[in-house]
Coordinates of C-alpha atoms in Angstrom, one line a residue:
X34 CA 111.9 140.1 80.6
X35 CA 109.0 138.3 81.7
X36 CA 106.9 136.6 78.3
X37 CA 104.5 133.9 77.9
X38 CA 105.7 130.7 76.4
X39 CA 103.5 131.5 73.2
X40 CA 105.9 134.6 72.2
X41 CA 109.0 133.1 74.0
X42 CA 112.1 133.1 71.4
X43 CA 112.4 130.4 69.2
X44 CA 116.1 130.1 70.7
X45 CA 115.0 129.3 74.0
X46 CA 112.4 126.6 73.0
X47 CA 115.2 125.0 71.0
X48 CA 117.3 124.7 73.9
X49 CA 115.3 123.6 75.9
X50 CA 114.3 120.4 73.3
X51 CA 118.3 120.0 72.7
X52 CA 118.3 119.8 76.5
X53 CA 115.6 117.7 76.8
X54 CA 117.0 115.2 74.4
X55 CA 120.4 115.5 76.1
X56 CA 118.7 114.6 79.6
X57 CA 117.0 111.8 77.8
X58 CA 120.3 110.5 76.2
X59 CA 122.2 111.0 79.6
X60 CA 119.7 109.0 81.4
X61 CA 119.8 105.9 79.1
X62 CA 123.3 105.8 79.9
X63 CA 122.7 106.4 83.9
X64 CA 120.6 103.3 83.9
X65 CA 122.7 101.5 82.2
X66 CA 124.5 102.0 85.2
X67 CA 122.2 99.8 87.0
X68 CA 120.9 97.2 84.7
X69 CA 122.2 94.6 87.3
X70 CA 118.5 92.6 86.5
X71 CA 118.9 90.7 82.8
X72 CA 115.1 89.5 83.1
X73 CA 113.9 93.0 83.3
X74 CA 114.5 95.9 81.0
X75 CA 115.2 100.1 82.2
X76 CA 111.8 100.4 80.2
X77 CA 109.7 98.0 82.0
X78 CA 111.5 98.8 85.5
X79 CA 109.8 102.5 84.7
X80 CA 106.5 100.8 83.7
X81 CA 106.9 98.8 87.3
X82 CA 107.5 101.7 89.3
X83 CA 104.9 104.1 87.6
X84 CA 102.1 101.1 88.3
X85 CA 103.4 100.7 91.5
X86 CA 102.4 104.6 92.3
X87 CA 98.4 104.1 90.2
X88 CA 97.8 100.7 91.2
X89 CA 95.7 98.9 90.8
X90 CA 95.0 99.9 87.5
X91 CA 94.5 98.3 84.2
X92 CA 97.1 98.1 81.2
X93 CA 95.7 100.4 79.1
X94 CA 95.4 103.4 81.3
X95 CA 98.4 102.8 82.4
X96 CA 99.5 103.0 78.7
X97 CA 97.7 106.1 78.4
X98 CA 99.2 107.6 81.3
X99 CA 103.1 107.0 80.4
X100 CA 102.0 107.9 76.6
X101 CA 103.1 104.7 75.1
X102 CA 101.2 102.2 72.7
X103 CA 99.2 99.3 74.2
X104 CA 101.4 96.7 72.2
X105 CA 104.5 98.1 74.2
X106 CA 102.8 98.2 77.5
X107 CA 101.9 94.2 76.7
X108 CA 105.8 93.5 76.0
X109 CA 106.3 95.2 79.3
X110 CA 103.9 93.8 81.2
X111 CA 104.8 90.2 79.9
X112 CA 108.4 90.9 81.0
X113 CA 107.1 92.1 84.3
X114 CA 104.8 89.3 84.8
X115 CA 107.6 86.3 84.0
X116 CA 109.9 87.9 86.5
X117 CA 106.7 87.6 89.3
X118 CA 107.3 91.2 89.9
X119 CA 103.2 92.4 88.6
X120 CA 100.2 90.3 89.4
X121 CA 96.9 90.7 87.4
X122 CA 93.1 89.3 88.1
X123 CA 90.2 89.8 86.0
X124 CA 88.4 93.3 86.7
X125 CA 85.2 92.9 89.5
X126 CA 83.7 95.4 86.8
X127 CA 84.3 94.4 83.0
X128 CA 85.6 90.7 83.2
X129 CA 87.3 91.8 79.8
X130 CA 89.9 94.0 81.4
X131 CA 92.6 92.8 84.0
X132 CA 93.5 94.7 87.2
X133 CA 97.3 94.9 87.4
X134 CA 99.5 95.5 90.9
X135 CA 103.1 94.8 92.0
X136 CA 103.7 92.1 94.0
X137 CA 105.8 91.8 96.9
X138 CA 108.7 91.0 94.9
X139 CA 108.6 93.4 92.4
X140 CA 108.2 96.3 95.7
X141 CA 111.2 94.5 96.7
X142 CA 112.9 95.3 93.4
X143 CA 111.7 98.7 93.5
X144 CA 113.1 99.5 97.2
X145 CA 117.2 98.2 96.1
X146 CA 116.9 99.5 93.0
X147 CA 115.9 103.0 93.8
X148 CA 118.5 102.6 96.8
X149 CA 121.4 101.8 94.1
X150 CA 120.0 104.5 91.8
X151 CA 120.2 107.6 94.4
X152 CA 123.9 105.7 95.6
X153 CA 125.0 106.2 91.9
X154 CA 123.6 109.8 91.6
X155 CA 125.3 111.5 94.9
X156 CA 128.8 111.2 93.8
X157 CA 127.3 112.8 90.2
X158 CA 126.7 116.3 91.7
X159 CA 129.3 117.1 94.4
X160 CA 129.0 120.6 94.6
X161 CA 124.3 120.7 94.4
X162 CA 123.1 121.5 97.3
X163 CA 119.3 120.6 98.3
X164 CA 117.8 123.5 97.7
X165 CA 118.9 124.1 93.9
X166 CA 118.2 119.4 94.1
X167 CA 114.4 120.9 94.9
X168 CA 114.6 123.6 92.2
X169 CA 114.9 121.1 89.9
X170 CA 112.5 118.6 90.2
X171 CA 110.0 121.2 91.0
X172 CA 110.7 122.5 87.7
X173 CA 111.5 118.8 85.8
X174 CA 107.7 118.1 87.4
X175 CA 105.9 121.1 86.1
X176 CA 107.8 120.7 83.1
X177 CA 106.7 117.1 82.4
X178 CA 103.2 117.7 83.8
X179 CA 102.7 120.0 81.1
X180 CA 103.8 118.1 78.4
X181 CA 101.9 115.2 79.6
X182 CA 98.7 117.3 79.5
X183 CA 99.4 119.0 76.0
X184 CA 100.3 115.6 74.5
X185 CA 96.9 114.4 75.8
X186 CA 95.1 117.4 74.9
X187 CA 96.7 117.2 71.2
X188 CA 95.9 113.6 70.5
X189 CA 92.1 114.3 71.6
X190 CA 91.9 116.7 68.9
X191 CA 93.5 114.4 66.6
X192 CA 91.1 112.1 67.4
X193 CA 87.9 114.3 66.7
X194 CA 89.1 115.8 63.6
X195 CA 87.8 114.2 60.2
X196 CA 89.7 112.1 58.6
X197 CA 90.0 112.9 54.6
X198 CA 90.3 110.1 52.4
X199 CA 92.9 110.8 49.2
X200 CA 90.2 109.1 47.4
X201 CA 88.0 111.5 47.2

């Protein structure tokens, strides 16, 4: 039976979060697989590669884009810069905001480790073919595109409503 999400049973949506945070805990473990670089974290790797696909950009849209606090996209970004794998130059615009972009090395990084990643993932799913492969991230990408929008969405209203003081 075909429903809208809004009157879909509360059993689904529940699976689908206990997947969710199953995929999330799986994945930790997948790149700790990989975690062949000590300088850089899995965390800032993602931040790398996600900046390498907006850049140039500045730190805090970036932030904004991955949902994660600015304080956390400055750990990362200091990471990334030590290991000479971002760049950054003051903004042609607003001298008080940097414009951030990978450099050649951290490309470089990018390239073997997304190599190594897919090299580890073949053997993982002998018996996919590429079809149901397409199924997936079709769906993983609507999925997170969504969530993405509806986190936004809900933090702007956060944002705009009132805030009560237990003073009063």
């Amino acid at each position: 039976m075909q429903w809208p999400v809004n009157e879909a049973p509360t059993e689904l949506l529940g699976r689908l979060l206990d997947e969710l945070a199953r995929t999330s805990r799986l994945l930790r473990s997948f790149s700790h697989l990989d975690q062949t670089d000590p300088e850089v974290s899995n965390a800032s790797h993602h931040v790398l590669k996600t900046l390498d696909m907006r850049q140039p950009t500045h730190a805090a849209d970036l932030a904004s884009h991955l949902g994660i606090g600015t304080a956390a996209m400055s750990r990362h970004l200091a990471e990334l810069e030590q290991a000479g794998l971002v760049d950054k130059r003051p903004s042609d615009l607003d001298a008080r905001r940097q414009v951030l972009w990978v450099t050649e090395a951290g490309s470089d990084r990018l390239e073997a480790r997304a190599q190594l990643r897919i090299e580890r993932l073949r053997p993982l799913l002998p018996d996919w073919d590429v079809d149901r492969l397409a199924l997936v991230a079709d769906a993983l990408g609507e999925l997170n595109n969504s969530m993405i929008q509806g986190i936004h969405e809900h933090r702007e209203l956060q944002a705009e409503e009132p805030r009560t003081d237990p003073d009063d």
